[in-house]
Coordinates of C-alpha atoms in Angstrom, one line a residue:
Chain A
X1 CA 35.4 -161.8 -33.0
X2 CA 36.5 -165.2 -31.4
X3 CA 37.1 -165.3 -27.8
X4 CA 40.6 -166.3 -28.3
X5 CA 41.2 -163.4 -30.5
X6 CA 39.4 -161.1 -28.0
X7 CA 41.6 -162.3 -25.2
X8 CA 44.8 -162.0 -27.3
X9 CA 44.0 -158.7 -27.9
X10 CA 43.0 -157.7 -24.5
X11 CA 45.8 -159.5 -22.5
X12 CA 48.7 -160.1 -24.8
X13 CA 51.2 -160.5 -21.9
X14 CA 49.0 -163.4 -20.2
X15 CA 48.7 -164.8 -23.6
X16 CA 52.4 -165.1 -24.1
X17 CA 52.8 -166.6 -20.5
X18 CA 50.3 -169.1 -21.6
X19 CA 52.0 -170.2 -24.5
X20 CA 55.1 -170.4 -22.4
X21 CA 53.4 -172.5 -20.2
X22 CA 52.3 -174.8 -22.6
X23 CA 55.6 -176.2 -23.2
X24 CA 55.8 -177.3 -19.7
X25 CA 53.3 -179.6 -18.0
X26 CA 50.9 -176.9 -16.7
X27 CA 48.5 -177.1 -14.1
X28 CA 45.9 -175.5 -16.1
X29 CA 46.1 -176.9 -19.4
X30 CA 43.6 -174.7 -21.0
X31 CA 44.8 -173.1 -24.1
X32 CA 41.7 -171.3 -25.3
X33 CA 40.4 -168.7 -23.0
X34 CA 36.8 -169.2 -21.7
X35 CA 34.5 -166.6 -21.4
X36 CA 31.7 -167.3 -18.8
X37 CA 29.1 -165.5 -17.0
X38 CA 27.0 -165.1 -13.8
X39 CA 23.4 -164.7 -12.8
X40 CA 24.7 -161.6 -11.1
X41 CA 25.3 -160.0 -14.8
X42 CA 29.2 -160.4 -14.4
X43 CA 31.5 -161.9 -17.1
X44 CA 34.8 -163.8 -16.2
X45 CA 37.3 -164.6 -19.0
X46 CA 39.4 -167.4 -17.7
X47 CA 43.0 -167.8 -19.3
X48 CA 45.5 -170.0 -17.9
X49 CA 44.2 -170.0 -14.2
X50 CA 43.6 -166.2 -14.1
X51 CA 40.0 -164.9 -14.4
X52 CA 39.3 -161.3 -15.7
X53 CA 36.2 -159.9 -14.3
X54 CA 33.6 -157.4 -15.5
X55 CA 29.9 -156.4 -15.7
X56 CA 28.0 -157.2 -18.8
X57 CA 27.0 -155.1 -21.5
X58 CA 23.4 -155.9 -20.6
X59 CA 24.5 -154.9 -17.1
X60 CA 25.8 -151.5 -18.0
X61 CA 22.8 -150.6 -20.3
X62 CA 20.3 -151.4 -17.3
X63 CA 22.4 -149.6 -14.9
X64 CA 22.6 -146.3 -17.1
X65 CA 25.6 -143.9 -16.6
X66 CA 27.9 -145.4 -14.0
X67 CA 29.7 -142.4 -12.0
X68 CA 31.9 -144.4 -9.7
X69 CA 33.5 -147.9 -9.2
X70 CA 34.9 -149.4 -6.0
X71 CA 37.5 -151.6 -6.7
X72 CA 38.4 -154.6 -5.1
X73 CA 41.3 -155.2 -2.6
X74 CA 44.1 -157.3 -3.5
X75 CA 43.5 -160.4 -1.2
X76 CA 41.8 -163.9 -1.2
X77 CA 38.3 -164.1 -1.7
X78 CA 35.6 -166.9 -1.7
X79 CA 33.1 -167.1 -4.3
X80 CA 30.1 -164.8 -3.6
X81 CA 32.3 -162.5 -1.6
X82 CA 31.6 -158.7 -2.3
X83 CA 34.6 -157.4 -4.0
X84 CA 33.4 -153.7 -4.8
X85 CA 30.7 -151.9 -6.4
X86 CA 29.5 -149.9 -9.3
X87 CA 27.6 -147.0 -8.9
X88 CA 25.1 -144.8 -10.8
X89 CA 23.4 -141.7 -9.6
X90 CA 20.6 -143.6 -8.4
X91 CA 22.0 -146.8 -7.1
X92 CA 24.9 -148.9 -6.1
X93 CA 25.3 -152.4 -7.2
X94 CA 27.8 -154.9 -5.4
X95 CA 30.1 -156.9 -7.3
X96 CA 30.3 -160.4 -6.5
X97 CA 33.4 -162.7 -6.8
X98 CA 32.3 -165.0 -9.3
X99 CA 35.0 -167.4 -8.2
X100 CA 37.5 -168.2 -5.5
X101 CA 40.7 -167.2 -5.5
X102 CA 43.1 -164.4 -5.0
X103 CA 42.6 -160.6 -6.6
X104 CA 45.9 -160.0 -8.1
X105 CA 45.2 -156.7 -10.2
X106 CA 42.6 -154.1 -10.5
X107 CA 41.7 -151.8 -13.2
X108 CA 42.9 -148.5 -11.7
X109 CA 42.0 -146.7 -14.7
X110 CA 38.2 -147.2 -13.5
X111 CA 39.2 -144.6 -10.7
X112 CA 39.5 -141.7 -13.1
X113 CA 37.3 -143.1 -15.9
X114 CA 34.3 -144.8 -14.5
X115 CA 32.4 -144.3 -17.9
X116 CA 34.7 -147.3 -19.2
X117 CA 32.2 -149.4 -17.8
X118 CA 29.6 -148.2 -19.9
X119 CA 31.7 -147.5 -23.0
X120 CA 33.5 -150.9 -22.7
X121 CA 32.1 -153.0 -20.2
X122 CA 33.4 -156.4 -21.5
X123 CA 36.8 -154.9 -22.6
X124 CA 38.6 -151.8 -21.4
X125 CA 36.2 -151.6 -18.4
X126 CA 37.2 -154.8 -16.9
X127 CA 37.2 -154.5 -13.1
X128 CA 39.7 -156.9 -11.6
X129 CA 41.8 -160.2 -12.2
X130 CA 41.3 -163.0 -9.9
X131 CA 43.8 -166.2 -9.6
X132 CA 41.7 -169.2 -9.3
X133 CA 42.3 -171.3 -6.5
X134 CA 40.3 -174.0 -8.1
X135 CA 39.1 -174.9 -11.5
X136 CA 36.1 -176.8 -10.0
X137 CA 34.1 -173.9 -9.6
X138 CA 34.1 -173.0 -13.6
X139 CA 31.2 -175.7 -14.2
X140 CA 29.0 -173.6 -12.2
X141 CA 29.1 -170.6 -14.2
X142 CA 26.9 -169.9 -17.1
X143 CA 28.2 -170.0 -20.9
X144 CA 27.4 -167.4 -23.3
X145 CA 24.2 -169.3 -24.4
X146 CA 22.9 -169.9 -21.2
X147 CA 23.7 -166.4 -19.9
X148 CA 21.5 -165.0 -23.0
X149 CA 18.8 -167.2 -22.2
X150 CA 18.8 -166.1 -18.4
X151 CA 18.6 -162.4 -19.7
X152 CA 15.7 -163.0 -22.0
X153 CA 13.8 -165.1 -19.3
X154 CA 14.3 -162.4 -16.8
X155 CA 12.3 -159.9 -19.0
Chain B
X1 CA 24.8 -157.6 -8.3
X2 CA 22.5 -155.1 -10.0
X3 CA 19.8 -154.4 -7.8
X4 CA 19.4 -151.1 -10.1
X5 CA 18.3 -153.6 -13.0
X6 CA 15.2 -154.2 -10.9
X7 CA 13.9 -150.7 -11.2
X8 CA 16.0 -149.7 -14.4
X9 CA 14.3 -152.4 -16.3
X10 CA 11.5 -153.6 -14.1
X11 CA 13.2 -157.1 -14.4
X12 CA 11.0 -159.4 -12.2
X13 CA 12.9 -160.0 -8.9
X14 CA 14.9 -163.3 -9.8
X15 CA 16.5 -164.6 -6.8
X16 CA 20.1 -164.1 -8.4
X17 CA 19.7 -160.5 -8.5
X18 CA 20.8 -159.4 -4.9
X19 CA 20.1 -156.1 -4.0
X20 CA 22.2 -153.3 -2.2
X21 CA 19.8 -150.6 -2.5
X22 CA 16.1 -151.0 -3.1
X23 CA 15.5 -147.2 -2.7
X24 CA 12.0 -146.1 -3.2
X25 CA 11.7 -148.1 -6.3
X26 CA 11.4 -151.5 -4.9
X27 CA 9.6 -154.0 -7.0
X28 CA 6.0 -154.2 -6.7
X29 CA 4.4 -157.1 -4.7
X30 CA 3.3 -159.7 -7.1
X31 CA -0.2 -159.3 -8.1
X32 CA -0.3 -155.5 -7.2
X33 CA -2.2 -153.7 -10.0
X34 CA -0.4 -150.3 -10.5
X35 CA -2.4 -147.2 -11.0
X36 CA -1.6 -145.0 -14.2
X37 CA -1.9 -141.5 -14.5
X38 CA -3.4 -140.0 -17.5
X39 CA 0.3 -139.4 -19.1
X40 CA 1.1 -143.4 -18.6
X41 CA 1.0 -144.0 -22.6
X42 CA 2.5 -140.8 -23.4
X43 CA 5.6 -141.6 -21.3
X44 CA 5.9 -145.3 -22.7
X45 CA 5.5 -143.9 -26.4
X46 CA 8.4 -141.4 -25.2
X47 CA 10.9 -144.2 -24.1
X48 CA 9.8 -143.7 -20.2
X49 CA 11.1 -146.8 -18.3
X50 CA 8.1 -147.4 -16.1
X51 CA 8.7 -148.4 -12.7
X52 CA 6.4 -149.1 -9.7
X53 CA 6.6 -146.1 -7.3
X54 CA 4.0 -145.7 -4.3
X55 CA 1.4 -147.9 -5.9
X56 CA 1.7 -146.1 -9.4
X57 CA 3.6 -147.1 -12.8
X58 CA 5.9 -143.9 -13.1
X59 CA 8.6 -143.0 -15.4
X60 CA 12.0 -143.4 -13.8
X61 CA 14.0 -141.9 -16.8
X62 CA 13.4 -141.8 -20.4
X63 CA 15.5 -143.5 -23.4
X64 CA 16.9 -140.2 -24.7
X65 CA 18.5 -138.9 -21.4
X66 CA 20.3 -141.0 -18.4
X67 CA 19.6 -139.7 -15.1
X68 CA 22.8 -137.7 -14.8
X69 CA 22.2 -136.0 -18.0
X70 CA 18.6 -135.5 -17.2
X71 CA 19.6 -133.9 -14.1
X72 CA 22.1 -131.6 -15.6
X73 CA 19.6 -130.7 -18.3
X74 CA 17.0 -129.6 -15.6
X75 CA 19.5 -127.4 -13.8
X76 CA 20.6 -125.6 -17.1
X77 CA 17.2 -125.7 -19.2
X78 CA 13.9 -126.9 -18.2
X79 CA 12.1 -130.4 -17.7
X80 CA 8.7 -132.1 -17.4
X81 CA 7.9 -134.4 -14.6
X82 CA 4.6 -136.0 -14.5
X83 CA 3.5 -135.9 -10.8
X84 CA 0.0 -136.5 -11.2
X85 CA 0.3 -139.5 -8.8
X86 CA 0.6 -136.9 -5.9
X87 CA -2.5 -136.4 -3.8
X88 CA -4.2 -133.2 -4.5
X89 CA -7.2 -132.0 -2.4
X90 CA -9.4 -129.0 -2.1
X91 CA -10.9 -127.9 1.3
X92 CA -13.7 -125.9 1.6
X93 CA -16.1 -124.4 4.3
X94 CA -15.7 -121.4 6.5
X95 CA -13.9 -123.1 9.3
X96 CA -11.3 -124.7 6.8
X97 CA -8.2 -122.7 7.9
X98 CA -9.2 -123.3 11.4
X99 CA -9.3 -127.0 10.8
X100 CA -6.1 -127.4 8.8
X101 CA -4.2 -125.6 11.7
X102 CA -5.3 -128.4 14.1
X103 CA -3.4 -130.9 12.0
X104 CA -0.8 -129.0 10.5
X105 CA 2.0 -126.6 12.0
X106 CA 1.3 -123.9 9.5
X107 CA 0.2 -120.4 10.1
X108 CA -2.5 -120.5 7.6
X109 CA -4.5 -117.6 9.1
X110 CA -1.7 -115.2 8.4
X111 CA -0.6 -116.7 4.8
X112 CA -1.7 -114.4 2.2
X113 CA -4.2 -115.3 -0.2
X114 CA -2.6 -116.6 -3.4
X115 CA 0.3 -117.9 -1.6
X116 CA 1.4 -121.3 -0.3
X117 CA 3.7 -122.8 2.3
X118 CA 5.4 -126.4 3.0
X119 CA 4.0 -127.8 5.9
X120 CA 3.8 -131.2 8.0
X121 CA 0.7 -133.0 9.3
X122 CA 1.9 -134.2 12.8
X123 CA 0.6 -137.0 15.0
X124 CA 0.2 -136.8 18.9
X125 CA 4.0 -137.3 19.4
X126 CA 5.0 -134.3 17.2
X127 CA 6.1 -136.7 14.5
X128 CA 5.4 -136.0 10.7
X129 CA 2.6 -137.9 9.3
X130 CA 3.5 -136.4 6.0
X131 CA 5.0 -133.0 4.3
X132 CA 2.5 -131.0 2.3
X133 CA 2.0 -127.9 0.5
X134 CA -0.8 -125.8 1.2
X135 CA -1.8 -123.0 -1.0
X136 CA -4.5 -120.5 0.3
X137 CA -7.1 -119.3 -2.0
X138 CA -10.1 -117.0 -1.7
X139 CA -12.5 -119.6 -1.0
X140 CA -10.4 -122.9 -0.6
X141 CA -7.2 -124.5 0.4
X142 CA -5.4 -126.4 -2.3
X143 CA -3.3 -128.9 -0.7
X144 CA -0.7 -131.4 -2.1
X145 CA 0.7 -134.3 -0.5
X146 CA 2.9 -137.6 -1.2
X147 CA 1.3 -140.4 -3.2
X148 CA 3.1 -142.9 -0.9
X149 CA 1.2 -141.6 2.0
X150 CA -2.0 -140.6 0.2
X151 CA -4.1 -143.5 2.0
X152 CA -2.7 -142.8 5.4
X153 CA -3.1 -138.9 4.9
X154 CA -6.7 -139.3 3.8
X155 CA -7.5 -141.9 6.9
X156 CA -6.0 -139.3 9.2
X157 CA -7.5 -136.2 7.8
X158 CA -10.9 -137.9 7.6
X159 CA -10.9 -138.9 11.3
X160 CA -10.1 -135.5 12.3
X161 CA -12.4 -134.0 10.2
X162 CA -15.3 -136.0 11.3
X163 CA -14.6 -134.8 14.8
X164 CA -14.3 -131.3 13.7
X165 CA -17.7 -131.5 11.9
X166 CA -19.3 -133.2 14.8
X167 CA -18.5 -130.3 16.9
X168 CA -20.2 -128.0 14.4
X169 CA -17.1 -127.1 12.2
X170 CA -17.8 -126.0 8.6
X171 CA -15.2 -128.0 6.5
X172 CA -15.2 -130.2 3.7
X173 CA -12.5 -132.1 1.7
X174 CA -12.8 -133.1 -1.8
X175 CA -9.9 -135.2 -3.9
X176 CA -9.1 -133.5 -7.0
X177 CA -9.1 -136.4 -9.5
X178 CA -10.4 -134.4 -12.5
X179 CA -7.1 -132.7 -12.8
X180 CA -3.5 -134.2 -13.3
X181 CA -0.3 -132.3 -11.9
X182 CA 2.6 -131.5 -14.2
X183 CA 5.6 -129.9 -13.2
X184 CA 7.6 -127.9 -15.3
X185 CA 11.2 -127.1 -13.7
X186 CA 14.6 -125.3 -14.3
X187 CA 16.0 -121.9 -14.9
X188 CA 14.1 -121.8 -18.2
X189 CA 10.9 -122.9 -17.3
X190 CA 9.6 -119.3 -16.9
X191 CA 10.7 -118.2 -20.4
X192 CA 8.7 -121.4 -21.7
X193 CA 5.6 -120.8 -19.8
X194 CA 5.4 -117.1 -20.6
X195 CA 5.7 -118.0 -24.2
X196 CA 2.4 -120.0 -23.7
X197 CA 0.7 -117.6 -21.8
X198 CA 1.8 -114.6 -23.8
X199 CA 2.7 -112.5 -20.7
X200 CA 5.5 -111.9 -18.4
X201 CA 5.4 -113.9 -15.2
X202 CA 8.0 -111.6 -13.6
X203 CA 5.5 -110.4 -11.0
X204 CA 4.7 -114.1 -9.9
X205 CA 6.6 -114.8 -7.0
X206 CA 7.7 -118.3 -5.8
X207 CA 5.3 -119.9 -3.7
X208 CA 2.5 -118.3 -5.0
X209 CA -0.7 -120.1 -6.9
X210 CA -2.9 -118.6 -9.6
X211 CA -5.4 -119.7 -11.9
X212 CA -4.5 -119.1 -15.7
X213 CA -5.3 -119.9 -19.0
X214 CA -2.6 -121.6 -21.0
X215 CA -3.6 -121.6 -24.7
X216 CA -7.1 -122.0 -23.8
X217 CA -6.6 -124.5 -21.2
X218 CA -7.6 -123.6 -17.8
X219 CA -5.0 -124.4 -15.3
X220 CA -4.0 -124.0 -11.7
X221 CA -0.3 -122.8 -11.7
X222 CA 1.8 -123.0 -8.3
X223 CA 5.1 -121.4 -8.8
X224 CA 7.0 -124.2 -6.8
X225 CA 8.5 -127.6 -7.4
X226 CA 11.1 -130.0 -5.9
X227 CA 14.2 -129.6 -7.7
X228 CA 15.7 -126.3 -6.3
X229 CA 15.2 -124.3 -9.5
X230 CA 12.5 -122.0 -10.6
X231 CA 9.5 -123.8 -11.8
X232 CA 5.7 -124.3 -11.7
X233 CA 3.5 -127.2 -10.7
X234 CA 0.4 -126.9 -13.2
X235 CA -3.0 -128.6 -12.5
X236 CA -4.5 -129.4 -15.9
X237 CA -7.9 -130.9 -16.5
X238 CA -7.5 -134.7 -17.1
X239 CA -8.8 -134.4 -20.9
X240 CA -6.3 -131.5 -21.7
X241 CA -3.3 -133.1 -20.0
X242 CA -1.9 -135.1 -22.9
X243 CA -1.9 -132.2 -25.1
X244 CA -0.8 -129.6 -22.7
X245 CA 2.3 -131.9 -22.0
X246 CA 3.1 -132.4 -25.7
X247 CA 3.0 -128.6 -26.1
X248 CA 5.4 -128.1 -23.2
X249 CA 7.9 -130.7 -24.7
X250 CA 7.6 -129.2 -28.2
X251 CA 9.7 -126.5 -26.9
X252 CA 13.4 -127.2 -27.6
X253 CA 14.4 -126.1 -24.2
X254 CA 12.4 -128.6 -22.3
X255 CA 12.9 -132.5 -21.9
X256 CA 10.9 -135.1 -19.9
X257 CA 12.4 -136.2 -16.7
X258 CA 11.7 -139.1 -14.3
X259 CA 12.0 -140.0 -10.9
X260 CA 15.7 -140.7 -11.1
X261 CA 16.6 -137.1 -11.7
X262 CA 13.6 -135.8 -9.5
X263 CA 15.4 -137.6 -6.4
X264 CA 18.9 -136.3 -7.1
X265 CA 17.7 -133.0 -8.0
X266 CA 15.6 -132.6 -4.6
X267 CA 18.6 -134.0 -2.7
X268 CA 20.9 -131.5 -4.0
X269 CA 18.3 -128.9 -3.0
X270 CA 18.2 -130.3 0.5
X271 CA 14.6 -131.0 0.2
X272 CA 13.5 -134.1 2.1
X273 CA 11.6 -137.5 0.6
X274 CA 9.2 -138.7 3.1
X275 CA 9.7 -142.3 4.0
X276 CA 13.6 -141.8 3.9
X277 CA 14.5 -138.5 5.2
X278 CA 11.3 -137.9 7.1
X279 CA 8.9 -140.4 9.0
X280 CA 6.3 -140.4 11.8
X281 CA 9.2 -140.8 14.4
X282 CA 10.8 -137.5 13.4
X283 CA 9.6 -134.0 14.5
X284 CA 9.6 -131.0 12.3
X285 CA 12.3 -129.4 14.8
X286 CA 14.7 -132.5 14.5
X287 CA 14.3 -132.5 10.7
X288 CA 15.4 -128.8 10.3
X289 CA 11.9 -127.9 9.4
X290 CA 11.3 -125.5 12.5
X291 CA 10.7 -122.5 10.1
X292 CA 7.5 -124.2 8.9
X293 CA 6.0 -123.8 12.5
X294 CA 4.7 -120.5 12.2
X295 CA 5.6 -118.1 15.3
X296 CA 2.0 -117.8 16.3
X297 CA 1.6 -121.7 16.4
X298 CA 5.0 -121.9 18.4
X299 CA 3.1 -119.6 21.1
X300 CA -0.6 -121.0 20.9
X301 CA 0.0 -124.6 19.9
X302 CA -3.3 -126.2 19.0
X303 CA -2.3 -128.9 16.7
X304 CA -1.3 -132.6 17.3
X305 CA 1.9 -133.1 19.2
X306 CA 2.2 -129.3 19.8
X307 CA 3.4 -130.0 23.6
X308 CA 6.4 -132.2 22.2
X309 CA 7.2 -129.7 19.7
X310 CA 7.0 -126.6 22.0
X311 CA 9.2 -128.7 24.7
X312 CA 11.9 -129.4 21.8
X313 CA 11.5 -125.8 20.9
X314 CA 12.4 -124.7 24.4
X315 CA 14.8 -127.3 25.6
X316 CA 16.3 -128.7 22.3
X317 CA 16.4 -132.1 20.6
X318 CA 18.6 -134.9 20.7
X319 CA 19.2 -135.5 17.0
X320 CA 19.0 -133.3 13.8
X321 CA 19.0 -133.5 10.2
X322 CA 22.1 -132.6 8.4
X323 CA 23.8 -132.1 5.0
X324 CA 27.3 -134.3 4.4
X325 CA 29.9 -134.1 1.5
X326 CA 31.3 -137.6 1.7
X327 CA 34.6 -138.6 0.3
X328 CA 35.3 -141.8 -1.5
X329 CA 32.3 -144.0 -2.4
X330 CA 28.7 -142.3 -2.4
X331 CA 27.1 -143.0 0.9
X332 CA 23.2 -144.2 0.5
X333 CA 20.5 -144.6 2.6
X334 CA 21.3 -146.4 5.8
X335 CA 24.7 -145.8 6.1
X336 CA 26.0 -145.3 9.3
X337 CA 27.6 -142.1 10.8
X338 CA 30.4 -142.0 13.3
X339 CA 32.3 -139.5 15.3
X340 CA 35.6 -140.5 16.7
X341 CA 34.5 -144.3 16.5
X342 CA 31.3 -143.5 18.2
X343 CA 28.1 -144.3 16.3
X344 CA 26.2 -141.0 16.1
X345 CA 23.6 -141.3 13.3
X346 CA 22.6 -142.5 9.9
X347 CA 22.2 -141.4 6.5
X348 CA 18.7 -141.3 5.0
X349 CA 19.5 -140.0 1.4
X350 CA 22.6 -139.9 -0.7
X351 CA 24.2 -140.0 -4.1
X352 CA 26.9 -138.8 -6.3
X353 CA 25.7 -135.2 -7.2
X354 CA 25.6 -134.7 -10.8
X355 CA 26.0 -130.9 -10.5
X356 CA 29.0 -130.7 -8.0
X357 CA 30.6 -134.1 -8.8
X358 CA 30.9 -134.9 -5.1
X359 CA 29.0 -137.4 -2.8
X360 CA 26.1 -135.2 -1.4
X361 CA 24.0 -137.2 1.8
X362 CA 21.5 -136.2 4.4
X363 CA 20.9 -138.0 7.4
X364 CA 20.3 -137.6 11.4
X365 CA 23.2 -137.1 13.9
X366 CA 23.2 -136.5 17.4
X367 CA 22.6 -132.8 18.5
X368 CA 25.9 -131.1 18.8
X369 CA 27.6 -132.6 15.9
X370 CA 25.4 -131.2 13.6
X371 CA 27.3 -127.8 12.9
X372 CA 28.5 -127.1 9.3
X373 CA 32.3 -127.9 9.0
X374 CA 32.1 -130.9 11.9
X375 CA 34.2 -133.8 10.6
X376 CA 32.5 -137.0 10.5
X377 CA 32.9 -140.5 9.2
X378 CA 30.6 -142.5 7.1
X379 CA 30.7 -146.3 6.8
X380 CA 30.0 -147.8 3.3
X381 CA 30.6 -151.5 2.7
X382 CA 32.7 -151.8 6.0
X383 CA 34.9 -148.6 5.2
X384 CA 34.9 -145.9 7.2
X385 CA 35.1 -142.5 4.8
X386 CA 35.6 -138.8 5.9
X387 CA 32.4 -136.8 5.8
X388 CA 31.8 -133.2 6.3
X389 CA 28.8 -131.5 7.8
X390 CA 27.6 -129.2 5.1
X391 CA 24.8 -126.6 5.0
X392 CA 22.2 -127.4 2.5
X393 CA 21.3 -126.8 -0.3
X394 CA 24.4 -128.3 -1.8
X395 CA 23.6 -126.1 -4.8
X396 CA 22.3 -122.4 -4.8
X397 CA 18.4 -122.5 -5.2
X398 CA 17.1 -120.7 -8.4
X399 CA 13.7 -119.9 -6.9
X400 CA 12.2 -116.7 -8.5
X401 CA 12.1 -113.5 -6.4
X402 CA 9.9 -110.5 -7.5

């Protein structure tokens, strides 16, 4: 599945807003959503100035059964801030903001169904959405190829 | 994120993998050669995720069951744990009981032959050097203690052994390295073992130890364990260990289990993990292990740190180990405990309990705030969460009674 298709499937509302904004001189002119990764094993799908964040499939598989997710607070965050955690029986792992901005939405479903983080880490198990304060930080993130390589090298 | 990756997959500590929680599975120092038990290759062949633990390469879990599932399996069926990394010693000589009573708090004199007890090695201040199980046989003591403490335990014991021998005491210590230790734990453990030995084990009480032939393999079987369930810790000759383990696992009621499940099982059972819930600054009285100090020993003393321990028995302690049920996020080791805003203690172990689906923890609090039902607060990632002092074990023990 292409990233744009993934985005359209996951975030239909945002997509339609994106289309609407395209008509006007948008400050975030990106049309296709961009999926990036971090060395903390998180993914961020950036679409029209909003980044949806989650943990990678590699991360969930290494963590094992996730039984609790502490969700982010709706507030401004700096890149690198702790914005919650995911926990298995044996350990807690912090979630770090991959990018600066404002947390505008969290995936409340995870309160009742933390297993979504294992079953669908890169789709229904998303953690939160951050409205980017600057696009400059995007260039520091890893693309899919670089992340794959990072995971392989770490082995 | 993902400190857990460090032990779950043994990914070398990349700088980016910041850790919240190292637990006991901290990455081995570079260049450290890990010791392997005889079952090492068997673990790997069976999907064991090997991690460094106390200088050993040990399975934290197996590919077929996650930690939570393995935990629940053990509570309902039976699991096999390789605990060969633990230090097993045999103590002989006619003064062996007398000697061991100088370095532990146990009343070994009055312990029936064939029975065993949890005890602690104490230092001069009454602090716990290690916890240990002492099994009394006709001609010897069989003593098992923690792998992580093996070097310091042996150094400590040998120092005092030498003094004791120099004063004419007849006692000798031998490390048991020709046997491996395999634990079979769970409510179905007895039925599984009964099938192999071909007789009922109904008359075999928990905390007793016996020599047994299991399908022609001569083993020492201790009915004990570290899970809160009925079970056995079986000392098997090295050359028979793999075959023996395969025999156990061939039973459909038995699965392999690793350190991950072992940790959450023992925590639910209210059992301490040395280096976390116990250390050499904590006395058995503070640790809620007063019952390990035999009645005769309380009056007579005669062990290291006796003065301190007798004083605490008489005048009380300033802190106590407690169990907690924590609301919200699981509290882990190091989480601070508050009462009405005042810092009163610290969590030493904690996890989400797979059995009761609540966050369980143990820790130390100021004396007076230790009573069951006391409402406290535990700080997790800067947020204070409600916690209630709760009697342990968190799940009823399944120890076999005759």
